[in-house]
Coordinates of C-alpha atoms and ligand atoms in Angstrom, one line a residue:
M1 CA 24.2 149.7 -113.0
A2 CA 22.2 151.5 -115.6
S3 CA 23.9 154.7 -116.8
S4 CA 20.8 156.9 -116.8
A5 CA 19.4 155.9 -113.4
T6 CA 16.7 158.3 -112.5
P7 CA 17.2 159.7 -109.0
P8 CA 14.1 159.3 -106.8
Q9 CA 11.6 162.1 -107.1
P10 CA 9.4 163.2 -104.3
S11 CA 5.9 161.9 -104.7
G12 CA 3.3 164.2 -106.0
S13 CA 5.9 166.0 -108.1
T14 CA 4.9 167.6 -111.3
N15 CA 5.7 166.6 -114.9
F16 CA 5.2 168.0 -118.4
I17 CA 1.8 166.3 -118.9
K18 CA 0.4 167.7 -115.7
Q19 CA 1.6 171.1 -116.8
I20 CA -0.3 170.8 -120.1
I21 CA -3.4 169.7 -118.3
E22 CA -3.2 172.5 -115.8
A23 CA -2.8 175.0 -118.6
D24 CA -5.8 173.5 -120.4
I25 CA -7.9 173.8 -117.3
A26 CA -6.8 177.4 -116.7
S27 CA -7.7 178.3 -120.3
G28 CA -11.1 176.6 -120.1
K29 CA -10.3 174.1 -122.8
N30 CA -12.7 171.1 -122.8
N31 CA -14.7 173.2 -120.2
G32 CA -12.1 172.2 -117.7
R33 CA -12.9 168.5 -118.0
V34 CA -10.2 165.9 -117.9
A35 CA -10.7 162.4 -119.4
T36 CA -7.9 159.9 -120.0
R37 CA -7.8 156.3 -121.0
F38 CA -5.7 153.2 -120.7
P39 CA -5.9 151.4 -124.0
P40 CA -4.3 147.9 -123.8
E41 CA -4.4 145.5 -126.7
P42 CA -5.7 142.2 -125.2
N43 CA -2.8 140.2 -126.8
G44 CA -0.8 139.5 -123.7
Y45 CA -0.5 140.1 -120.0
L46 CA 0.3 143.5 -118.6
H47 CA 3.9 144.3 -117.6
I48 CA 5.6 146.9 -115.5
G49 CA 5.7 149.3 -118.4
H50 CA 1.9 149.2 -118.6
A51 CA 1.9 149.9 -114.9
K52 CA 3.6 153.2 -115.6
S53 CA 0.9 154.1 -118.1
I54 CA -1.9 152.9 -115.8
C55 CA -0.5 155.0 -112.9
L56 CA -0.1 158.0 -115.1
N57 CA -3.6 157.8 -116.8
F58 CA -5.6 156.9 -113.7
G59 CA -3.4 159.1 -111.5
L60 CA -4.1 162.2 -113.7
A61 CA -7.8 161.5 -113.8
K62 CA -7.8 161.3 -110.0
E63 CA -5.7 164.3 -109.4
F64 CA -7.8 166.5 -111.7
G65 CA -11.2 165.2 -110.7
G66 CA -11.7 163.5 -114.1
A67 CA -12.3 160.0 -115.4
C68 CA -10.1 157.3 -116.8
H69 CA -11.5 154.8 -119.2
L70 CA -10.3 151.2 -119.6
R71 CA -10.5 150.6 -123.3
F72 CA -9.5 147.3 -125.0
D73 CA -8.0 148.1 -128.3
D74 CA -9.1 144.8 -129.9
T75 CA -8.8 145.3 -133.6
D76 CA -6.4 142.5 -134.4
P77 CA -8.5 139.4 -133.7
A78 CA -5.9 136.8 -134.6
K79 CA -3.8 137.5 -131.5
E80 CA -6.4 138.5 -129.0
S81 CA -8.4 136.6 -126.4
M82 CA -10.8 136.9 -123.4
E83 CA -8.1 135.3 -121.2
Y84 CA -6.0 138.5 -121.8
V85 CA -9.0 140.8 -121.2
E86 CA -9.7 139.1 -117.8
S87 CA -6.1 139.2 -116.7
I88 CA -5.8 142.9 -117.7
Q89 CA -8.8 143.8 -115.6
Q90 CA -7.6 141.8 -112.7
D91 CA -4.2 143.5 -112.8
V92 CA -5.6 147.0 -113.1
R93 CA -7.8 146.4 -110.1
W94 CA -5.0 144.8 -108.1
L95 CA -2.8 147.8 -108.8
G96 CA -5.5 149.8 -107.0
F97 CA -7.3 151.5 -109.8
D98 CA -11.0 151.6 -110.7
W99 CA -12.5 152.5 -114.1
Q100 CA -15.8 153.0 -112.4
G101 CA -17.8 151.2 -115.0
R102 CA -16.1 152.9 -117.9
R103 CA -14.9 149.8 -119.7
F104 CA -15.0 149.9 -123.5
F105 CA -14.0 147.8 -126.4
A106 CA -12.9 149.2 -129.8
S107 CA -14.8 146.3 -131.2
D108 CA -18.0 147.9 -129.9
Y109 CA -17.3 150.7 -132.3
F110 CA -16.9 148.6 -135.4
E111 CA -20.2 149.8 -136.9
A112 CA -19.5 153.4 -136.1
L113 CA -16.0 153.2 -137.4
Y114 CA -17.3 151.7 -140.6
D115 CA -19.6 154.7 -141.0
F116 CA -16.7 157.0 -140.4
A117 CA -14.8 155.2 -143.2
V118 CA -17.8 155.6 -145.5
S119 CA -17.9 159.3 -144.6
L120 CA -14.2 159.7 -145.5
I121 CA -14.9 158.0 -148.9
R122 CA -17.8 160.4 -149.5
R123 CA -15.5 163.3 -148.8
G124 CA -13.1 162.0 -151.4
K125 CA -10.5 161.2 -148.6
A126 CA -10.2 157.5 -148.8
Y127 CA -10.0 154.9 -151.6
V128 CA -9.9 151.2 -152.1
D129 CA -6.5 150.0 -153.3
H130 CA -5.8 146.7 -155.0
L131 CA -2.0 146.9 -154.7
S132 CA -0.5 144.0 -152.8
A133 CA 1.2 144.5 -149.4
D134 CA 4.6 144.3 -151.1
E135 CA 3.6 146.8 -153.8
I136 CA 2.2 149.2 -151.2
R137 CA 5.5 149.0 -149.4
D138 CA 7.4 149.6 -152.6
Y139 CA 5.2 152.6 -153.6
R140 CA 5.6 154.1 -150.2
G141 CA 9.1 155.4 -150.8
T142 CA 11.7 155.9 -148.2
L143 CA 12.9 158.6 -145.7
T144 CA 14.8 160.2 -148.5
A145 CA 12.6 159.4 -151.5
P146 CA 9.0 160.4 -151.9
G147 CA 6.4 157.7 -152.6
R148 CA 4.4 157.2 -155.7
N149 CA 0.6 157.3 -156.2
S150 CA -1.2 154.0 -156.5
P151 CA -2.8 153.4 -159.9
Y152 CA -6.1 153.0 -158.0
R153 CA -5.8 156.3 -156.2
E154 CA -8.1 158.3 -158.5
R155 CA -11.1 156.0 -158.5
S156 CA -14.5 157.7 -158.3
I157 CA -16.3 158.1 -155.0
E158 CA -19.0 155.8 -156.3
E159 CA -16.6 153.1 -157.2
N160 CA -14.9 153.3 -153.9
M161 CA -18.2 153.2 -152.0
E162 CA -19.2 150.0 -153.9
L163 CA -15.8 148.3 -153.4
F164 CA -15.7 149.1 -149.7
Q165 CA -19.2 147.6 -149.3
R166 CA -18.1 144.5 -151.1
M167 CA -15.0 144.3 -148.9
R168 CA -17.4 144.3 -145.9
A169 CA -19.6 141.7 -147.6
G170 CA -16.7 139.3 -147.8
E171 CA -16.4 139.3 -151.6
F172 CA -12.6 139.6 -151.4
R173 CA -9.9 137.4 -150.0
D174 CA -7.4 138.5 -147.3
G175 CA -5.0 141.0 -148.7
E176 CA -6.8 141.4 -152.0
C177 CA -7.5 145.1 -151.3
V178 CA -7.4 147.6 -148.5
L179 CA -9.0 150.9 -147.7
R180 CA -6.4 153.8 -147.6
A181 CA -6.6 157.4 -146.6
K182 CA -5.9 159.8 -149.4
I183 CA -3.4 162.2 -147.9
D184 CA 0.0 162.7 -149.6
M185 CA 2.4 160.2 -151.0
A186 CA 5.2 162.8 -150.9
S187 CA 4.8 163.7 -147.2
P188 CA 8.0 163.9 -145.3
N189 CA 6.2 162.0 -142.6
I190 CA 5.9 158.5 -144.0
V191 CA 2.9 157.8 -141.7
L192 CA 0.9 160.2 -143.9
R193 CA 1.7 158.5 -147.2
D194 CA -1.8 157.2 -147.7
P195 CA -1.9 154.9 -144.6
T196 CA -4.1 151.8 -144.6
L197 CA -7.3 152.3 -142.7
Y198 CA -9.0 148.8 -143.2
R199 CA -7.7 145.4 -144.1
I200 CA -9.5 142.2 -144.9
K201 CA -9.1 139.4 -142.4
H202 CA -11.4 136.4 -142.6
V203 CA -10.8 135.7 -138.9
H204 CA -13.2 135.0 -136.1
H205 CA -13.1 137.8 -133.5
Y206 CA -13.5 136.7 -129.8
R207 CA -16.2 139.3 -129.3
T208 CA -17.8 140.0 -132.7
G209 CA -17.6 136.5 -133.9
G210 CA -18.0 136.2 -137.7
T211 CA -19.8 139.5 -138.1
W212 CA -16.8 141.2 -139.7
C213 CA -14.2 140.3 -142.2
I214 CA -12.7 143.8 -142.4
Y215 CA -10.9 145.2 -139.4
P216 CA -9.8 148.9 -138.8
M217 CA -6.2 149.7 -138.2
Y218 CA -4.9 151.2 -135.0
D219 CA -4.4 154.7 -136.3
F220 CA -7.9 154.9 -137.6
T221 CA -9.5 153.3 -134.6
H222 CA -7.7 155.0 -131.8
C223 CA -8.4 158.6 -132.5
L224 CA -12.0 158.0 -133.3
S225 CA -12.5 155.8 -130.1
D226 CA -11.0 158.6 -128.1
M227 CA -13.2 161.1 -129.8
M228 CA -16.4 159.1 -129.3
E229 CA -15.6 158.6 -125.6
G230 CA -14.9 162.3 -125.1
I231 CA -11.3 161.7 -124.1
T232 CA -9.5 165.0 -123.6
H233 CA -5.9 163.9 -123.2
S234 CA -4.8 160.8 -125.1
I235 CA -1.5 159.8 -123.6
C236 CA 0.7 157.3 -125.4
T237 CA 4.4 156.3 -125.7
L238 CA 6.9 158.1 -127.9
E239 CA 6.9 155.6 -130.7
F240 CA 3.6 157.2 -131.7
E241 CA 5.0 160.6 -132.1
N242 CA 4.9 160.5 -135.9
N243 CA 1.4 159.0 -135.8
R244 CA 0.1 162.1 -134.1
A245 CA -0.2 163.8 -137.5
L246 CA -2.4 161.0 -138.7
Y247 CA -4.5 161.1 -135.4
D248 CA -5.1 164.8 -136.1
W249 CA -5.7 164.3 -139.8
V250 CA -8.5 161.7 -139.3
L251 CA -10.3 163.8 -136.8
G252 CA -9.8 166.9 -139.0
A253 CA -10.9 165.3 -142.2
L254 CA -14.1 164.1 -140.5
E255 CA -14.7 167.4 -138.8
T256 CA -15.5 165.7 -135.5
P257 CA -17.2 167.7 -132.8
C258 CA -14.3 167.1 -130.3
H259 CA -10.6 166.6 -130.9
P260 CA -8.6 165.0 -128.1
Q261 CA -5.0 165.9 -127.8
Q262 CA -2.4 163.2 -128.2
I263 CA 0.6 163.6 -125.9
E264 CA 3.6 161.2 -125.9
F265 CA 5.9 160.2 -123.1
A266 CA 8.9 157.9 -122.8
R267 CA 8.2 154.3 -122.3
L268 CA 9.7 152.5 -119.3
N269 CA 12.8 150.4 -119.9
L270 CA 14.2 148.4 -117.0
S271 CA 17.7 147.0 -116.7
Y272 CA 18.0 143.2 -116.8
T273 CA 14.5 143.0 -118.2
V274 CA 12.7 142.7 -121.6
L275 CA 9.3 144.5 -121.8
S276 CA 8.3 143.8 -125.4
K277 CA 5.2 141.7 -125.5
R278 CA 6.4 139.7 -128.4
K279 CA 9.5 138.6 -126.4
L280 CA 7.4 137.9 -123.3
I281 CA 5.1 135.7 -125.3
E282 CA 8.1 133.9 -126.7
L283 CA 9.4 133.2 -123.1
V284 CA 6.0 131.7 -122.2
E285 CA 5.5 129.8 -125.4
R286 CA 8.9 128.2 -125.4
G287 CA 8.5 127.2 -121.8
I288 CA 11.6 129.2 -120.7
V289 CA 9.4 130.5 -117.8
S290 CA 6.5 128.6 -116.2
G291 CA 3.9 131.0 -117.5
W292 CA 2.9 134.7 -117.6
D293 CA 2.8 134.7 -113.8
D294 CA 6.2 133.1 -113.4
P295 CA 7.7 135.1 -110.5
R296 CA 10.7 136.1 -112.8
M297 CA 8.5 137.7 -115.4
P298 CA 8.1 141.5 -115.4
T299 CA 4.4 141.1 -115.7
I300 CA 2.1 142.4 -113.1
S301 CA 0.9 138.9 -112.4
G302 CA 4.5 137.7 -112.1
Y303 CA 5.4 140.5 -109.6
R304 CA 2.2 139.7 -107.6
R305 CA 3.2 136.1 -107.4
R306 CA 6.8 137.0 -106.5
G307 CA 5.5 139.0 -103.6
Y308 CA 5.5 142.6 -104.9
T309 CA 2.8 144.8 -103.5
P310 CA 0.6 147.2 -105.4
E311 CA 2.0 149.9 -103.1
A312 CA 5.6 149.1 -104.1
L313 CA 4.7 149.2 -107.8
R314 CA 2.8 152.5 -107.5
S315 CA 5.6 154.0 -105.5
F316 CA 8.1 152.9 -108.2
C317 CA 6.0 154.5 -111.0
D318 CA 5.7 157.6 -109.0
R319 CA 9.4 157.9 -108.5
I320 CA 10.5 157.2 -112.1
G321 CA 8.5 160.2 -113.2
V322 CA 7.3 161.0 -116.7
A323 CA 9.6 162.4 -119.2
R324 CA 10.0 162.9 -123.0
A325 CA 13.4 161.3 -123.3
D326 CA 14.0 157.5 -123.3
S327 CA 16.1 156.1 -120.5
T328 CA 16.6 152.9 -118.7
V329 CA 15.7 152.6 -115.0
D330 CA 17.8 150.6 -112.7
I331 CA 16.0 147.5 -111.5
G332 CA 17.5 148.2 -108.1
L333 CA 15.1 151.1 -107.8
L334 CA 12.1 148.7 -108.2
E335 CA 13.5 146.4 -105.6
H336 CA 14.2 149.3 -103.3
C337 CA 10.6 150.3 -103.5
L338 CA 9.5 146.9 -102.5
R339 CA 11.9 146.7 -99.5
E340 CA 10.8 150.1 -98.4
D341 CA 7.2 148.9 -98.3
L342 CA 7.8 145.4 -96.8
N343 CA 10.3 146.6 -94.2
K344 CA 7.5 148.5 -92.5
R345 CA 4.7 145.9 -93.1
A346 CA 6.0 142.4 -93.4
P347 CA 6.2 140.4 -90.1
R348 CA 9.5 138.8 -89.5
F349 CA 10.1 135.2 -88.8
M350 CA 13.0 132.8 -88.6
A351 CA 13.6 130.3 -91.4
V352 CA 16.6 128.1 -92.1
L353 CA 17.2 127.4 -95.7
Q354 CA 20.0 125.0 -95.5
P355 CA 19.7 123.4 -92.0
L356 CA 22.6 122.2 -89.9
K357 CA 21.7 120.4 -86.8
V358 CA 22.9 121.8 -83.5
T359 CA 22.5 119.8 -80.2
L360 CA 22.7 121.7 -77.0
V361 CA 24.4 119.1 -74.9
N362 CA 23.7 120.8 -71.5
Y363 CA 20.0 121.5 -72.3
P364 CA 17.8 119.0 -70.5
E365 CA 16.4 116.3 -72.8
G366 CA 12.6 116.5 -73.3
R367 CA 12.5 120.1 -72.1
E368 CA 11.0 122.9 -74.2
E369 CA 10.2 126.5 -73.7
E370 CA 8.8 129.5 -75.6
L371 CA 10.7 132.6 -76.2
E372 CA 9.4 136.0 -77.0
A373 CA 10.1 137.3 -80.5
V374 CA 9.3 140.8 -81.9
N375 CA 7.2 140.7 -85.1
N376 CA 8.6 143.9 -86.6
P377 CA 11.0 146.2 -84.8
E378 CA 9.9 149.0 -87.3
D379 CA 6.4 148.8 -86.0
P380 CA 5.8 148.0 -82.3
S381 CA 2.1 147.8 -82.9
M382 CA 2.7 144.5 -84.7
G383 CA 3.4 142.9 -81.4
S384 CA 5.3 139.8 -80.7
R385 CA 5.0 136.0 -80.8
R386 CA 6.3 133.0 -79.0
V387 CA 8.9 130.8 -80.6
P388 CA 9.5 127.3 -79.3
F389 CA 13.0 126.3 -78.2
S390 CA 14.5 122.9 -77.4
R391 CA 17.6 120.8 -77.1
E392 CA 17.9 120.3 -80.9
I393 CA 17.9 123.2 -83.2
Y394 CA 18.8 124.0 -86.8
I395 CA 21.0 126.8 -87.9
E396 CA 22.0 127.9 -91.4
R397 CA 24.8 125.7 -92.7
E398 CA 26.7 128.8 -94.0
D399 CA 26.7 130.3 -90.5
F400 CA 29.3 127.8 -89.4
L401 CA 32.9 127.5 -90.7
E402 CA 35.4 125.0 -89.3
D403 CA 38.3 127.2 -90.3
P404 CA 36.9 130.7 -90.4
P405 CA 38.6 133.7 -92.0
R406 CA 39.4 136.7 -89.8
K407 CA 36.2 138.6 -90.6
F408 CA 33.8 135.7 -90.2
F409 CA 31.8 136.6 -87.0
R410 CA 29.5 133.6 -87.0
L411 CA 29.9 130.2 -85.4
A412 CA 33.2 128.2 -85.4
P413 CA 34.8 125.7 -83.1
G414 CA 35.3 127.2 -79.6
R415 CA 33.3 130.4 -80.6
E416 CA 30.4 131.8 -78.9
V417 CA 27.4 133.4 -80.7
R418 CA 23.9 134.6 -79.9
L419 CA 20.8 132.8 -81.0
R420 CA 18.3 135.5 -81.8
Y421 CA 15.7 135.9 -79.0
A422 CA 17.3 132.9 -77.2
Y423 CA 20.7 132.2 -75.7
F424 CA 24.4 132.4 -76.2
I425 CA 25.8 129.1 -77.4
R426 CA 29.4 127.9 -77.8
C427 CA 30.5 125.3 -80.3
E428 CA 32.3 122.5 -78.4
E429 CA 32.4 119.7 -81.0
V430 CA 32.0 119.2 -84.7
V431 CA 30.5 115.9 -85.9
K432 CA 31.3 114.8 -89.4
D433 CA 30.3 112.1 -91.8
P434 CA 33.1 109.6 -91.6
T435 CA 33.2 108.9 -95.3
S436 CA 32.4 112.3 -96.9
G437 CA 33.9 114.5 -94.2
E438 CA 30.8 116.7 -94.4
V439 CA 29.8 118.4 -91.1
T440 CA 26.6 116.8 -90.0
E441 CA 26.1 118.2 -86.5
L442 CA 27.5 120.6 -84.1
R443 CA 27.5 119.9 -80.4
C444 CA 27.3 123.1 -78.4
T445 CA 26.6 124.3 -74.9
Y446 CA 24.2 127.0 -74.1
D447 CA 24.5 129.6 -71.3
P448 CA 21.2 129.5 -69.3
T449 CA 21.9 133.0 -67.8
T450 CA 21.7 134.6 -71.3
R451 CA 17.9 133.9 -71.9
G452 CA 16.5 136.5 -74.3
G453 CA 19.9 137.1 -75.8
D454 CA 21.9 139.2 -73.3
A455 CA 24.6 138.1 -70.8
P456 CA 24.2 139.4 -67.3
D457 CA 28.0 139.7 -66.9
G458 CA 28.1 142.0 -69.9
R459 CA 30.1 139.8 -72.1
R460 CA 29.6 140.3 -75.8
V461 CA 29.4 138.1 -78.9
Q462 CA 30.0 139.2 -82.4
G463 CA 27.4 137.2 -84.3
T464 CA 23.6 136.7 -83.9
L465 CA 22.2 133.7 -85.8
H466 CA 18.7 132.8 -86.7
W467 CA 17.5 129.2 -85.9
V468 CA 14.5 127.0 -85.5
S469 CA 13.7 124.2 -83.0
A470 CA 14.1 120.9 -84.8
A471 CA 11.1 119.2 -83.2
H472 CA 8.8 122.2 -83.9
A473 CA 9.9 123.6 -87.2
A474 CA 7.8 123.0 -90.3
P475 CA 9.3 121.8 -93.6
A476 CA 9.1 124.2 -96.4
E477 CA 10.1 124.7 -100.0
V478 CA 11.9 127.9 -100.8
R479 CA 12.4 129.4 -104.3
L480 CA 15.2 131.8 -104.7
Y481 CA 14.8 134.1 -107.7
D482 CA 17.4 136.3 -109.5
H483 CA 17.2 138.4 -112.6
L484 CA 15.8 136.5 -115.5
F485 CA 18.6 137.9 -117.8
M486 CA 22.3 138.1 -117.2
R487 CA 22.8 141.2 -119.2
E488 CA 21.9 144.7 -118.2
N489 CA 20.3 145.3 -121.6
P490 CA 19.0 141.9 -122.9
G491 CA 17.1 143.8 -125.6
E492 CA 20.4 144.7 -127.3
V493 CA 21.2 141.5 -129.0
E494 CA 24.6 140.8 -130.5
E495 CA 24.8 139.5 -134.1
G496 CA 24.1 135.8 -134.4
R497 CA 22.5 135.7 -131.0
H498 CA 18.9 135.6 -129.8
F499 CA 17.7 137.4 -126.7
T500 CA 16.9 134.1 -125.0
D501 CA 20.6 133.3 -125.1
Y502 CA 21.0 135.8 -122.2
V503 CA 18.5 134.0 -119.9
N504 CA 20.2 133.6 -116.5
P505 CA 20.5 129.9 -115.8
G506 CA 20.6 130.7 -112.1
S507 CA 17.5 132.8 -112.1
L508 CA 15.6 130.1 -110.1
K509 CA 17.0 127.9 -107.3
V510 CA 14.6 125.6 -105.6
L511 CA 15.5 124.6 -102.1
Q512 CA 13.8 121.6 -100.6
G513 CA 14.1 120.6 -97.0
C514 CA 14.1 124.1 -95.5
R515 CA 12.8 124.5 -92.0
V516 CA 10.6 127.4 -90.9
E517 CA 9.1 128.6 -87.6
P518 CA 5.9 126.6 -86.7
S519 CA 3.9 129.8 -87.1
L520 CA 4.7 129.8 -90.8
A521 CA 3.5 126.2 -91.4
N522 CA 0.1 127.5 -92.5
A523 CA 1.1 130.8 -94.0
A524 CA -1.7 132.2 -96.1
P525 CA -1.0 132.0 -99.8
G526 CA 0.1 135.4 -101.0
S527 CA 1.1 136.6 -97.5
H528 CA 4.4 138.5 -97.1
C529 CA 7.1 138.1 -94.5
Q530 CA 10.7 138.7 -93.9
F531 CA 13.0 135.8 -93.1
E532 CA 15.4 137.3 -90.7
R533 CA 18.8 137.9 -92.2
I534 CA 17.7 136.4 -95.5
G535 CA 15.2 138.4 -97.3
Y536 CA 11.6 139.1 -98.1
F537 CA 9.4 136.2 -99.0
C538 CA 5.8 135.5 -100.1
A539 CA 3.9 132.3 -99.7
D540 CA 3.3 131.2 -103.2
P541 CA -0.4 132.1 -104.1
K542 CA -0.8 129.0 -106.3
E543 CA 1.3 126.2 -104.8
S544 CA 1.6 126.9 -101.1
R545 CA -0.4 124.4 -99.0
P546 CA -1.2 124.3 -95.2
G547 CA 1.6 122.3 -93.6
R548 CA 3.6 122.3 -96.9
P549 CA 4.3 126.0 -97.4
V550 CA 6.2 127.2 -100.5
F551 CA 7.9 130.6 -100.3
N552 CA 9.1 132.8 -103.1
R553 CA 11.9 135.1 -102.5
S554 CA 10.6 138.6 -103.3
A555 CA 13.9 140.4 -102.7
T556 CA 17.1 140.0 -100.7
L557 CA 17.8 142.4 -97.9
K558 CA 20.7 144.0 -99.7
D559 CA 19.6 147.4 -101.0
T560 CA 21.8 148.3 -104.0
W561 CA 19.7 151.2 -104.9
A562 CA 20.3 153.1 -101.6
K563 CA 24.0 153.0 -102.7
I564 CA 23.3 154.1 -106.3
A565 CA 21.1 156.9 -105.1
K566 CA 24.0 158.2 -103.1
Q567 CA 26.4 158.1 -106.0
V568 CA 23.9 159.9 -108.3
K569 CA 23.5 162.6 -105.6
G570 CA 27.3 162.9 -105.4
R571 CA 27.8 163.4 -109.2
Ligands
ATP601 P1 4.0 146.0 -127.7 O1 5.0 145.6 -126.6 O2 3.5 144.8 -128.5 O3 4.5 147.1 -128.6 P2 2.4 147.6 -126.1 O4 3.3 147.3 -124.9 O5 2.4 148.9 -126.8 O6 2.7 146.5 -127.1 P3 -0.4 147.9 -125.5 O7 -1.4 146.9 -125.0 O8 -0.7 148.5 -126.8 O9 0.9 147.2 -125.7 O10 -0.1 149.0 -124.5 C1 -1.2 149.7 -123.8 C2 -0.6 151.0 -123.3 O11 0.5 150.8 -122.4 C3 -0.2 151.9 -124.4 O12 -0.7 153.2 -124.2 C4 1.3 151.9 -124.3 O13 1.8 153.1 -124.8 C5 1.5 151.7 -122.9 N1 2.8 151.0 -122.7 C6 3.2 149.9 -123.2 N2 4.5 149.6 -122.9 C7 4.9 150.6 -122.1 C8 6.1 150.9 -121.4 N3 7.2 150.1 -121.5 N4 6.2 152.1 -120.7 C9 5.1 152.9 -120.6 N5 4.0 152.6 -121.2 C10 3.8 151.5 -122.0
MG602 MG1 0.8 149.1 -128.5

């Protein structure tokens, strides 16, 4: 259990960013206008941390009648691609948000950004530096020691203009020189020690092709993109706190007509999960998972494939709230949000994961009947269905024990249990494989007077089992997922170890030969259901086929969060 579990907050609750915006509106700042943006770098798929930022930015725009832009921060061409752009758009839409045509690319601003850089040079606030990357690092100083000025710092404006033009024209090799802001090499904030604004990269860009061989840095691009788009509140995660001074310096130095406000919040950390893109890419590239949409991945596409709903993810983001202090959220809360959603909406079915054959010896051969089953007791409007029943059925292997401990209330020799929606049955005989000793079949009797699951004489049974009719059930593959990492904090890596050492070898169990109710044989890919007594499942959107369904376990039925929430309350 994560130590700093955030207790659930009521939805629609306030946070410090809302309070800032409310105050800005009240004071007439930005003429009361609110514009936010979600600025992903298209160098990977979106994850649950991004969902927090998406819900926050789009949510604020919606709440305050403003706009939220989707802006691709695509200034590092070597790592970016259109595949990522498309997946990001799909994921934002799937989460339920709409940028209403306001989709932008930083690369569309390359010409304008170049002009701003020229303007900085003209103002004597930027220079071309020929120090190598190592030298720049060396000259930068440390937290305790001030930096030193580059020998190229005092070049004339004319010389800088000419060199910057030649950088653009491709006259220099990668790394031969950079454009730096001229701020203060002794600043206590290292970010302000003449940061690099442009570097040379002779790399093809997936959108601008070979047009550019110089690319602007994040700190230069971001504030100016915000400014040009008229963003009012530029919300980012805490690691950019020190960069705020640079954000403000660039806009101030250029005397831009509008000046968005950067506000930082704590990024989401989730127990048993890594959320660094670099690590996620490694999991994909090394084949540790099947892809970005592997149902164990904390990506939006992974959750979608696992059977998470946009409602559950939004509800999670709403409850974790927005704060200024880093914390780790318990993954149990995420699962709780899913259960809460699916409990109300997912129709229930019976499925047997590890079938054990049961023959009802007193049930007439060749007879079959249909029994009425409720689709979801939480929602009567979901109605009922008819489930076939016959002489041979399957029950779950683990629902029978030959020699049961005292608290085992399921089937055992001589015991009577209820078959859900059907009859009471009693185990009369256990058939075993003569060589292995494995139980291969149970021979039971059923009580015809208990149809529907109640005995007219009022006698009770302690267990109710799910089952399927052997002749009618459809075969299915079921994939059981568990946390991808065995450790609560896989990001904290012990010496000599690598984070992939903590991958849970039991995070995926594939069960072949499962049997499901016939009505699930053609389950629509992506559809959700509950297997009674087992968990929530989703027909795999990619691999499920009519007649050969594949189900991913989205969550078990055991809600650890409900327990944790109680403990937090009681503290
Ligand atoms: P990396 O993992 O490589 O540092 P990133 O996660 O910051 O990259 P971006 O594409 O730059 O990736 O993120 C887009 C937006 O999502 C940024 O505004 C960033 O602050 C936000 N974001 C990213 N991770 C989280 C997180 N864990 N919690 C909240 N917001 C996040
Ligand atoms: Mg980033």
